[in-house]
Amino acid sequence: MKSLAIAHLPRDARDTLFHLLVVGWTILPHASNLPPWCIALASLVLLWRARLAVNNGALPSRWVVALGLALACVLTLWSERTLLGKEAGVTMLVVLISLKTLELRARRDAMVMFFLGFFLVLTHFLYSQSLLVALSMLISVWGLLTALVLSHMPVGRPPLLRAGTIAARAALLGAPIMIALFVLFPRFGPLWGMPQDAGGRTGLSGSLRMGGIAELANDDSVALRVRFLGAVPPPEQRYFRGPVLSNFNGREWSRQQIAPEFSRPGMAYLQLTGKPLRYEMTLEASRLALLPLLEITPQRLGAAPELENYIAQQRPDLEWTTDRPVTERIRFEASAWLQHRHGPPDFMPSLAPFLQLPDGHSPRTRAWAQAWRNAPERSGSDTPGLVRDLLKHIRQDSFSYTLEPGSYGGDAIDEFWLQRKLGFCEHFAASFVFIMRSLQIPARIVTGYQGTDPEPVDGYYVVRQSHAHAWAEVWHRGTGWARVDPTTAVAPERINASRNLVLPQGLMAVALQNVDPLMAAQMRAAWEALNNRWNQYVLNYSRGQQFDLLRALGVSAPNWQDLAYVLFLLLTATALAGAGWALWDRHRQDPWQRLQRRVQQTLSSLGVTVLPHHPPRARALAVRSQLGTAGEPLAATLDALDQSRYASPQSGKPDARWWRGFSAAAAQIKGRVKDHVKDRTGAPG
């Protein structure tokens, strides 16, 4: 079996394997985005090309490559139904760069590979702009630059470390220009909102079924980050309002379709008291047209969020929506009033939908509600009193708060309220609203997020998908809608301390916690802090921040022209500085090239004709043929230079001792020539 050690392979094989490794690394993150056949085909082609490189085998004919391309076209049409668009285009690009490795016959083929590789790097950001993807592609860029440097070193066997160092130095020299372009190049929305992060999702939706939120409560992915610009509210006041669900068909709660006559903002009857709380929110992509803002954030008094690429609007039920799904990470500031009242003080036709229940659904719970309401101790109770008594019933009865209540049947409310009494927040909220409506009291479900992680990360409190929550709103005559969270009656620590339930952990997680219970939390906090900085300072860098930078530089009223002027002046200054450095550094060349030029000048002075491209071995042959035995010592030094230049491992610089030996041998030949001339002219000996 042949050894695969790179050190024992010819240079062509070694460089090819390195290039294949870089291509494979660049393709790898696409494994979750592209059809399985595409990744499988690319892997097979790369492995085949690696085997040919190791065995020094002949490359396949162009007909084989053409057949592979035709097969890829057919499979792309089969899986994507088109050859156009993002998915089909990236799929074909991955196949093309893989097949191109089978045509690495000349330097121009390698150049095509390099630039296809750089283009492939860009395609990853069509799917995700995360920090991990950026770091992965940074390695790909370095690898492609290293391969490009190797292709410009046709002589000898330069070490990969040396080529990689040159590539890294070149990238670092270009970094200031890249940063300047990033900071100053104008952002034209919505261009900078693309590419979209395909991972965006949310624990919320426009509908709710029993158990829907419980299924997401063990998802620790980040939903949003919030930084309070004033006093930090206690956990029990951190409600982030999402979809308001009013319609119930017996199985599912859904949003109410707002009638035109009830769609005016004034229908909310919003009254704000106390001081506003300013906050900054970074919302992850949710792919839903909604904003889960801190309750209550009104659409007036300068409190509404200002979004660059979206139009935000508040419904009469105070739910915030956007003109299209949020498919990218967005950051904004807004203000909330934690002390508020909303809703009409007197009964109006707009409240009628919040009394409706499907006929024949959960009859036993309806009967229980009527019997409970007619009890002597509740005679004459108003709505606040009934709410208090119902929360007391939940607290004192055998209800349990759990992530694993099991599945419920068609009459889920009857089964939950009267039999099993095991549920998550949506079970309690839905049953509470159902009972209120059975008593002819308007009520509705509000979903969103409640609470945050206990400690901030980089000043930002993290709200996870596991903080998804459902609560109730009950209408009170004279005051309007009031929030009622039945979860507080059965699991007050969930609200007051943001303490979420967790499913039983696996053996490995338990073992790690037994070794160091804080290690996992600290590592996650450090990584999320790094991710947050990446999001804040890179992905969310906006044109507003560009103008703020110009104001800091002294521009009173910055605009696009000022931004272009500053960028032009900076690039011009950089170009002039680069030209000046090149003039100053022009004497610095490859030491081997300088030595070759000095050797050529010395040989020319001895009458030996050599060309600039001749290697030391060819120059030794020229010395022997033109100077005969007298030039043998000089030719021997050239042979030694050839061995040093092309030996493995190659020395980094010419040996200064060699030049002294070469100069001494040349001086001896010059001395003999002078003595011979004196003898022929009769000069005294």
XYZ file of C-alpha atoms in Angstrom:
685
model
C 0.000 0.000 0.000
C 1.399 3.367 -1.036
C 2.090 5.925 1.625
C -0.180 8.943 1.516
C 2.204 11.124 3.495
C 2.373 14.466 1.733
C 6.103 14.748 2.388
C 6.768 11.695 0.165
C 4.580 12.790 -2.747
C 5.784 14.726 -5.815
C 5.080 18.432 -5.664
C 2.301 18.296 -8.276
C 0.468 15.628 -6.277
C 0.979 17.479 -3.012
C -0.308 20.791 -4.389
C -3.280 19.067 -6.029
C -4.263 17.336 -2.790
C -4.008 20.625 -0.913
C -6.222 22.333 -3.492
C -8.754 19.489 -3.329
C -8.807 19.774 0.464
C -9.571 23.506 0.221
C -12.344 22.897 -2.317
C -13.871 20.189 -0.123
C -13.742 22.457 2.933
C -15.456 25.237 0.971
C -18.220 22.915 -0.251
C -18.814 21.256 3.143
C -21.050 23.970 4.731
C -23.423 23.610 1.766
C -24.238 20.038 2.832
C -27.358 21.222 4.649
C -28.466 23.558 1.841
C -28.089 21.515 -1.351
C -29.651 18.259 -2.578
C -27.946 15.114 -1.210
C -27.061 13.939 -4.713
C -25.057 17.134 -5.313
C -22.904 16.668 -2.210
C -22.488 12.954 -2.997
C -21.443 13.658 -6.604
C -18.983 16.359 -5.557
C -17.474 14.075 -2.906
C -17.030 11.199 -5.358
C -15.370 13.454 -7.940
C -12.975 14.976 -5.398
C -12.034 11.535 -4.026
C -11.488 10.244 -7.556
C -9.246 13.214 -8.378
C -7.287 12.683 -5.156
C -6.689 9.038 -6.061
C -5.432 10.058 -9.510
C -3.045 12.555 -7.907
C -1.639 9.986 -5.443
C -1.240 7.274 -8.115
C -0.065 9.715 -10.811
C -2.897 8.470 -12.983
C -4.069 9.963 -16.263
C -6.921 12.452 -16.141
C -10.207 11.338 -17.745
C -11.163 12.504 -21.173
C -13.277 15.591 -21.706
C -16.173 13.339 -22.724
C -16.321 11.947 -19.192
C -16.430 15.471 -17.765
C -19.120 16.464 -20.273
C -21.169 13.407 -19.314
C -20.890 14.361 -15.621
C -22.024 17.904 -16.412
C -25.018 16.638 -18.395
C -25.982 14.326 -15.527
C -25.738 17.251 -13.100
C -28.025 19.361 -15.297
C -30.636 16.598 -15.397
C -30.486 16.054 -11.639
C -30.708 19.802 -10.980
C -33.817 20.058 -13.154
C -35.272 17.062 -11.334
C -34.622 18.417 -7.813
C -35.050 22.188 -8.362
C -37.413 22.202 -11.387
C -35.209 24.898 -12.961
C -31.628 25.801 -13.815
C -32.127 29.382 -12.634
C -32.342 30.888 -9.171
C -30.291 30.634 -6.009
C -30.601 26.921 -5.207
C -30.127 25.721 -8.796
C -27.259 28.156 -9.399
C -25.340 27.160 -6.283
C -25.951 23.479 -7.026
C -24.492 23.823 -10.518
C -21.550 25.852 -9.202
C -20.628 23.099 -6.724
C -20.811 20.509 -9.500
C -18.792 22.669 -11.900
C -15.955 23.321 -9.454
C -15.827 19.603 -8.644
C -15.717 18.546 -12.291
C -13.138 21.213 -13.070
C -10.674 19.396 -10.811
C -10.645 16.636 -13.446
C -9.256 19.146 -15.972
C -6.251 20.467 -14.043
C -3.855 20.073 -16.946
C -2.429 23.584 -17.223
C -1.950 26.691 -15.152
C -4.945 28.381 -16.732
C -7.163 25.528 -15.467
C -5.869 26.187 -11.964
C -6.683 29.894 -12.329
C -10.256 29.042 -13.286
C -10.435 26.809 -10.207
C -9.200 29.588 -7.938
C -11.754 32.117 -9.066
C -14.582 29.584 -9.038
C -13.535 28.848 -5.470
C -13.671 32.513 -4.468
C -17.123 32.792 -6.015
C -18.249 29.662 -4.167
C -17.159 31.296 -0.901
C -19.603 34.144 -1.546
C -22.527 31.780 -2.101
C -22.468 30.629 1.524
C -23.635 34.055 2.636
C -26.769 33.575 0.539
C -27.846 31.113 3.209
C -26.299 32.322 6.436
C -24.229 35.223 7.726
C -23.410 33.616 11.052
C -20.029 33.941 12.718
C -19.273 30.236 12.200
C -19.861 30.527 8.458
C -17.668 33.635 8.301
C -14.815 31.887 10.142
C -15.153 28.824 7.922
C -15.015 30.934 4.782
C -12.028 32.872 6.129
C -10.146 29.567 6.219
C -11.320 28.858 2.661
C -10.055 32.213 1.426
C -6.694 31.617 3.071
C -6.490 28.159 1.489
C -7.357 29.475 -1.975
C -4.795 32.276 -1.640
C -2.183 29.712 -0.571
C -2.944 27.585 -3.630
C -2.710 30.718 -5.789
C 0.708 31.536 -4.312
C 1.897 27.972 -4.982
C 0.850 28.295 -8.623
C 3.167 31.325 -8.920
C 6.103 29.314 -7.543
C 6.823 27.025 -10.497
C 10.410 26.192 -9.449
C 11.452 23.894 -6.641
C 9.311 22.537 -3.834
C 8.312 25.475 -1.654
C 6.880 24.371 1.717
C 3.152 24.794 2.270
C 3.928 26.794 5.398
C 5.893 29.327 3.392
C 3.135 29.706 0.779
C 0.512 29.953 3.536
C 2.520 32.655 5.300
C 2.761 34.691 2.091
C -0.996 34.279 1.539
C -1.781 35.393 5.098
C 0.527 38.409 4.733
C -1.165 39.394 1.474
C -4.596 39.092 3.108
C -3.490 41.242 6.044
C -2.139 43.901 3.680
C -5.524 44.016 1.952
C -7.505 44.041 5.214
C -7.407 47.873 5.706
C -8.939 48.417 2.268
C -11.574 45.772 2.967
C -12.463 47.408 6.292
C -12.634 50.854 4.678
C -15.004 49.569 1.991
C -17.155 47.849 4.605
C -17.369 50.971 6.771
C -17.855 53.571 4.048
C -19.394 51.884 1.011
C -23.003 53.134 0.797
C -25.693 50.719 1.924
C -28.624 50.647 -0.452
C -31.580 48.786 1.105
C -32.791 46.182 0.750
C -29.511 44.954 -0.803
C -27.820 44.854 2.598
C -30.702 42.865 4.019
C -29.696 40.033 1.747
C -28.625 37.313 1.947
C -31.237 35.866 4.236
C -30.368 33.535 7.041
C -32.100 30.286 6.242
C -32.087 29.269 9.885
C -34.677 31.814 10.947
C -37.618 30.396 12.856
C -39.708 31.170 15.897
C -41.638 29.518 18.673
C -44.623 31.725 17.805
C -47.214 31.467 15.068
C -50.573 32.830 14.078
C -52.381 29.878 15.637
C -52.221 27.670 18.720
C -53.096 24.085 19.485
C -52.829 22.355 22.813
C -49.182 21.342 23.293
C -47.795 23.531 20.504
C -45.702 25.754 22.747
C -44.659 22.868 24.977
C -42.988 21.224 21.982
C -40.751 24.318 21.592
C -40.078 24.979 25.254
C -36.875 22.897 25.216
C -35.415 24.865 22.289
C -32.622 27.049 23.653
C -31.932 28.931 20.414
C -31.984 32.719 20.659
C -35.224 34.440 19.650
C -34.196 38.002 20.443
C -31.863 40.105 22.567
C -32.968 43.167 24.475
C -30.975 45.903 26.186
C -32.829 48.177 28.560
C -31.705 51.798 28.292
C -33.098 52.633 31.718
C -34.056 50.737 34.827
C -34.240 46.990 34.208
C -37.805 45.743 34.814
C -38.247 42.712 37.064
C -38.749 39.318 35.357
C -42.513 39.313 35.983
C -42.846 42.461 33.818
C -40.857 41.158 30.853
C -43.744 40.222 28.588
C -43.050 40.422 24.848
C -46.394 40.582 23.057
C -46.818 38.446 19.964
C -49.895 37.105 18.138
C -53.253 37.734 19.819
C -55.563 34.757 19.304
C -59.298 35.296 19.476
C -61.005 32.796 17.163
C -61.598 29.236 18.396
C -62.960 26.413 16.246
C -62.854 23.706 18.896
C -59.296 22.545 18.151
C -57.249 25.604 17.270
C -57.027 29.245 18.330
C -56.231 31.775 15.622
C -56.008 35.510 14.953
C -59.088 37.649 14.537
C -59.683 39.205 11.149
C -59.996 42.901 11.932
C -63.080 44.417 10.313
C -62.566 47.810 8.609
C -64.844 49.613 11.056
C -62.752 48.310 13.978
C -59.322 48.799 12.416
C -58.716 52.363 13.523
C -55.872 52.780 16.077
C -58.265 54.601 18.417
C -60.241 51.392 18.921
C -57.495 50.207 21.306
C -58.429 52.930 23.841
C -54.842 52.946 25.031
C -54.024 54.883 28.214
C -50.387 55.180 29.280
C -49.225 56.088 32.772
C -45.808 56.436 34.338
C -42.511 56.887 32.527
C -41.626 55.086 29.288
C -38.906 52.455 29.258
C -36.544 52.812 26.304
C -35.057 49.579 25.051
C -33.009 48.249 22.150
C -33.926 44.929 20.553
C -32.081 42.634 18.160
C -34.669 40.283 16.657
C -33.552 37.083 14.962
C -35.110 36.028 11.666
C -38.514 34.509 12.412
C -40.048 34.186 8.929
C -43.249 35.611 10.421
C -44.646 39.081 9.767
C -44.647 40.159 13.400
C -42.560 41.949 16.028
C -42.726 40.580 19.607
C -42.253 43.935 21.363
C -42.182 44.668 25.057
C -45.701 45.086 26.405
C -46.975 47.740 25.764
C -45.131 49.520 22.947
C -47.524 52.016 21.335
C -47.510 53.368 17.803
C -47.272 56.983 18.912
C -45.287 59.378 21.094
C -42.121 58.424 19.221
C -42.200 54.964 20.812
C -42.641 52.884 17.648
C -39.621 51.067 16.203
C -38.020 52.533 13.090
C -37.077 49.770 10.659
C -34.973 50.305 7.549
C -36.333 47.541 5.336
C -39.766 46.853 6.822
C -42.976 48.735 7.496
C -44.264 48.055 11.021
C -47.889 48.564 12.025
C -49.851 47.981 15.208
C -53.238 46.268 15.173
C -56.102 47.376 17.440
C -55.328 44.373 19.680
C -51.821 45.922 20.092
C -50.072 43.166 18.170
C -47.230 44.506 15.998
C -47.041 43.247 12.409
C -44.746 43.917 9.455
C -45.494 44.260 5.775
C -43.687 40.988 5.040
C -42.074 38.127 6.966
C -38.946 39.024 8.919
C -36.321 36.995 7.078
C -33.221 38.702 8.430
C -31.836 39.843 11.737
C -33.013 43.382 12.548
C -32.121 45.838 15.281
C -34.132 48.815 16.478
C -35.047 50.941 19.473
C -38.518 51.465 20.918
C -40.250 52.606 24.108
C -42.697 50.693 26.278
C -45.084 51.723 29.038
C -45.257 48.950 31.601
C -48.180 50.724 33.292
C -51.085 50.997 30.881
C -54.740 50.361 30.180
C -56.280 49.464 26.860
C -59.648 48.517 25.513
C -63.056 50.186 25.713
C -64.397 50.815 29.234
C -67.957 49.896 28.195
C -69.192 46.926 26.214
C -69.108 47.552 22.450
C -69.906 45.443 19.368
C -66.168 45.045 18.797
C -66.024 42.865 21.937
C -68.609 40.354 20.687
C -66.063 38.068 18.932
C -64.310 37.550 22.277
C -67.411 35.812 23.640
C -67.852 33.259 20.868
C -67.374 29.534 21.453
C -67.994 26.639 19.050
C -71.297 24.858 19.577
C -71.107 21.541 21.351
C -67.440 21.807 22.287
C -66.293 20.896 25.833
C -69.849 20.740 27.297
C -68.658 19.453 30.679
C -66.355 22.449 31.209
C -69.207 24.791 30.291
C -71.457 23.095 32.809
C -68.685 23.224 35.429
C -68.228 26.968 34.776
C -71.910 27.703 35.270
C -72.100 25.629 38.442
C -68.941 27.255 39.778
C -70.282 30.740 38.960
C -73.635 30.030 40.674
C -72.037 28.935 43.915
C -73.299 31.009 46.891
C -69.841 32.340 47.747
C -69.629 33.953 44.285
C -73.031 35.537 44.325
C -72.699 39.099 43.099
C -68.993 38.766 42.235
C -67.724 41.057 39.518
C -65.180 40.121 36.852
C -62.063 40.848 38.972
C -63.489 38.731 41.760
C -64.247 35.827 39.418
C -60.715 36.032 38.006
C -59.234 35.872 41.505
C -61.419 32.918 42.480
C -60.576 30.999 39.324
C -56.831 31.520 39.866
C -57.338 30.350 43.455
C -59.063 27.216 42.168
C -56.092 26.456 39.908
C -53.700 27.059 42.779
C -55.532 24.859 45.267
C -56.696 22.056 43.019
C -54.385 19.280 41.802
C -53.191 21.014 38.633
C -49.570 20.389 37.561
C -47.309 22.424 35.283
C -45.291 20.117 33.019
C -43.579 19.974 29.622
C -44.816 16.426 29.051
C -48.588 16.464 29.553
C -49.115 13.936 26.777
C -51.535 14.329 23.896
C -55.132 15.391 24.352
C -58.144 14.305 22.331
C -60.865 16.262 20.556
C -62.344 17.795 23.725
C -58.945 18.796 25.050
C -60.291 21.414 27.454
C -62.697 18.961 29.117
C -59.946 16.377 29.423
C -57.417 18.866 30.811
C -59.672 20.833 33.181
C -61.705 18.000 34.652
C -59.541 14.885 34.364
C -55.801 14.934 33.814
C -54.990 18.501 34.986
C -51.484 18.241 33.484
C -50.441 20.980 31.114
C -48.165 23.744 29.965
C -48.902 27.465 29.727
C -51.171 27.166 26.675
C -53.347 24.569 28.421
C -53.962 26.902 31.332
C -54.434 30.020 29.174
C -56.811 28.329 26.704
C -58.918 26.763 29.472
C -59.018 30.031 31.410
C -60.232 31.958 28.344
C -62.778 29.226 27.537
C -64.249 29.419 31.049
C -64.368 33.225 30.970
C -66.267 33.135 27.690
C -68.592 30.493 29.121
C -69.427 33.071 31.789
C -70.082 35.723 29.089
C -66.908 37.617 29.943
C -64.831 38.710 26.897
C -61.417 37.016 26.916
C -58.633 36.134 24.493
C -55.231 34.411 24.365
C -52.004 36.355 23.914
C -48.847 34.535 22.864
C -45.310 35.811 22.904
C -42.263 35.498 25.133
C -42.092 35.899 28.880
C -38.885 36.454 30.820
C -35.229 36.398 29.811
C -32.023 34.686 30.858
C -31.183 35.745 34.425
C -27.925 37.514 33.594
C -27.251 39.822 30.625
C -24.638 38.947 28.006
C -22.674 42.011 26.928
C -25.451 44.153 28.382
C -28.162 42.304 26.430
C -30.749 40.045 28.037
C -31.272 36.924 25.924
C -34.806 35.721 25.156
C -34.839 32.157 23.878
C -37.438 30.088 22.097
C -37.868 28.279 25.403
C -39.309 31.539 26.764
C -42.302 31.195 24.415
C -45.410 31.691 26.515
C -49.192 32.049 26.410
C -51.345 34.069 28.771
C -54.880 35.455 28.872
C -56.472 38.878 28.608
C -59.855 39.440 30.247
C -62.087 42.448 29.669
C -63.202 44.344 32.801
C -66.004 46.866 32.667
C -64.684 50.331 33.391
C -61.001 49.492 32.842
C -60.786 47.492 29.606
C -58.444 44.581 28.949
C -56.308 43.217 31.789
C -53.543 40.648 31.586
C -54.167 37.449 33.528
C -51.460 34.786 33.528
C -52.863 31.512 34.904
C -49.341 30.053 34.953
C -48.579 32.204 38.000
C -51.159 30.215 39.975
C -49.513 26.838 39.373
C -45.864 27.730 38.642
C -45.079 31.219 39.959
C -41.323 30.640 39.608
C -41.809 30.428 35.823
C -42.903 34.081 35.756
C -41.253 35.651 38.783
C -37.807 34.179 38.166
C -37.974 33.215 34.440
C -37.226 29.654 35.519
C -38.146 27.401 32.614
C -38.869 23.739 32.823
C -36.382 21.441 31.131
C -36.771 17.922 29.857
C -34.647 15.189 31.465
C -31.086 15.473 30.158
C -28.956 12.746 28.684
C -26.133 10.911 30.437
C -23.375 13.058 28.873
C -25.011 16.356 29.864
C -25.537 15.110 33.430
C -21.900 13.976 33.627
C -20.618 17.368 32.435
C -22.759 19.167 34.980
C -21.477 16.907 37.739
C -17.879 17.777 36.782
C -18.471 21.522 36.546
C -22.092 22.729 36.648
C -21.055 26.262 35.594
C -18.790 25.341 32.696
C -21.507 24.788 30.086
C -23.302 27.996 31.064
C -20.067 30.007 30.964
C -19.065 28.609 27.582
C -22.501 29.335 26.140
C -22.458 32.869 27.555
C -19.001 33.544 26.071
C -20.025 32.252 22.660
C -23.278 34.210 22.679
C -21.399 37.374 23.693
C -19.106 36.892 20.707
C -22.089 36.222 18.461
C -23.844 39.309 19.776
C -20.864 41.516 18.947
C -20.721 40.030 15.475
C -24.424 40.765 15.024
C -24.252 44.288 16.432
C -21.071 45.576 14.837
C -20.943 43.664 11.552
C -24.296 42.286 10.404
C -26.328 45.199 11.746
C -23.959 47.933 10.612
C -26.330 50.308 8.833
C -26.342 53.522 6.834
C -27.442 55.358 9.963
C -24.205 54.286 11.649
C -22.288 55.396 8.560
C -23.766 58.875 8.894
C -23.003 58.847 12.629
C -19.383 58.141 11.745
C -19.298 61.112 9.375
C -20.771 63.331 12.079
C -18.002 62.189 14.406
C -15.519 63.237 11.698
C -17.010 66.729 11.671
C -19.584 66.545 8.856
C -22.642 68.402 10.171
C -25.271 67.055 7.756
C -23.858 63.918 6.099
C -25.330 62.485 2.910
C -24.394 59.967 0.216
C -22.072 62.428 -1.551
C -20.078 63.032 1.633
C -19.774 59.302 2.122
C -18.498 58.864 -1.444
C -15.993 61.733 -1.043
C -14.555 60.281 2.146
C -14.277 56.825 0.571
C -12.598 58.252 -2.559
C -10.087 60.269 -0.530
C -9.275 57.280 1.655
C -8.744 54.959 -1.312
C -6.619 57.574 -3.069
C -4.470 58.051 0.019
C -4.107 54.284 0.348
C -3.078 53.957 -3.308
C -0.466 56.722 -2.942
C 0.852 55.145 0.229
C 1.103 51.786 -1.542
C 2.952 53.316 -4.482
C 5.379 55.074 -2.129
C 6.007 51.870 -0.226
C 6.644 50.017 -3.515
C 9.210 52.626 -4.556
C 10.930 52.391 -1.198
C 10.811 48.601 -1.210
C 11.827 48.053 -4.827
C 15.305 46.909 -3.802
C 13.761 44.024 -1.882
C 13.515 41.052 -4.220
C 13.768 37.335 -4.016
C 17.311 36.701 -2.711
C 17.698 33.852 -5.203
C 16.891 36.185 -8.096
C 19.428 38.729 -6.885
C 22.017 35.992 -6.588
C 21.226 34.711 -10.091
C 21.729 38.195 -11.510
C 25.078 38.631 -9.719
C 26.219 35.204 -10.917
C 25.305 36.116 -14.498
C 27.263 39.377 -14.278
C 30.299 37.542 -12.883
C 30.189 34.884 -15.600
C 29.807 37.539 -18.288
C 32.987 39.219 -17.004
C 34.755 35.869 -17.499
C 33.467 35.575 -21.062
C 30.893 32.870 -20.278
C 27.584 33.491 -22.039
C 24.470 32.511 -20.064
C 20.866 33.674 -20.153
C 18.835 35.046 -17.171
C 16.526 32.043 -17.065
C 19.304 29.447 -17.007
C 19.383 27.488 -13.726
C 22.698 26.923 -11.906
C 23.147 23.463 -13.491
C 22.931 24.894 -17.024
C 25.391 27.602 -16.055
C 27.833 24.984 -14.745
C 27.673 23.217 -18.124
C 28.344 26.514 -19.904
C 31.407 27.149 -17.672
C 32.840 23.705 -18.416
C 32.260 24.000 -22.172
C 33.665 27.551 -22.465
C 36.468 27.548 -19.848
C 37.482 23.917 -19.904
C 39.369 22.409 -16.977
C 40.229 25.874 -15.665
C 36.581 26.483 -14.905
C 36.003 23.214 -13.052
C 36.223 24.747 -9.509
C 33.759 27.445 -10.577
C 31.413 24.866 -12.146
C 31.562 22.802 -8.945
C 30.301 25.766 -6.923
C 27.392 26.152 -9.390
C 26.519 22.459 -8.987
C 26.488 22.960 -5.228
C 24.169 25.955 -5.671
C 21.818 23.852 -7.799
C 21.631 21.183 -5.103
C 20.975 23.786 -2.409
C 18.308 25.532 -4.488
C 16.314 22.445 -5.398
C 17.046 20.228 -2.436
C 14.310 18.952 -0.116
C 13.798 20.597 2.258
C 14.642 23.785 0.439
C 16.721 26.410 2.245
C 15.009 29.751 2.690
C 17.951 31.942 1.600
C 21.200 31.504 -0.383
C 24.172 30.708 1.829
C 26.541 33.683 2.130
C 29.489 31.254 2.370
C 28.626 29.925 -1.058
C 28.996 33.380 -2.599
C 32.417 33.788 -1.005
C 33.528 30.466 -2.473
C 32.104 31.331 -5.891
C 33.788 34.766 -5.869
C 37.134 33.207 -4.890
C 36.918 30.660 -7.743
C 36.015 33.414 -10.214
C 38.888 35.564 -8.942
C 41.341 32.717 -9.559
C 40.140 32.382 -13.144
C 40.451 36.135 -13.666
C 44.007 36.003 -12.273
C 44.975 33.239 -14.668
C 43.545 35.176 -17.580
C 45.572 38.268 -16.624
C 48.780 36.218 -16.284
C 48.140 34.629 -19.664
C 47.678 38.078 -21.240
C 50.942 39.350 -19.692
C 52.853 36.340 -21.004
C 51.576 36.953 -24.552
C 52.430 40.676 -24.534
C 55.951 40.187 -23.147
C 55.288 41.908 -19.875
C 57.914 41.228 -17.212
C 57.099 38.163 -15.193
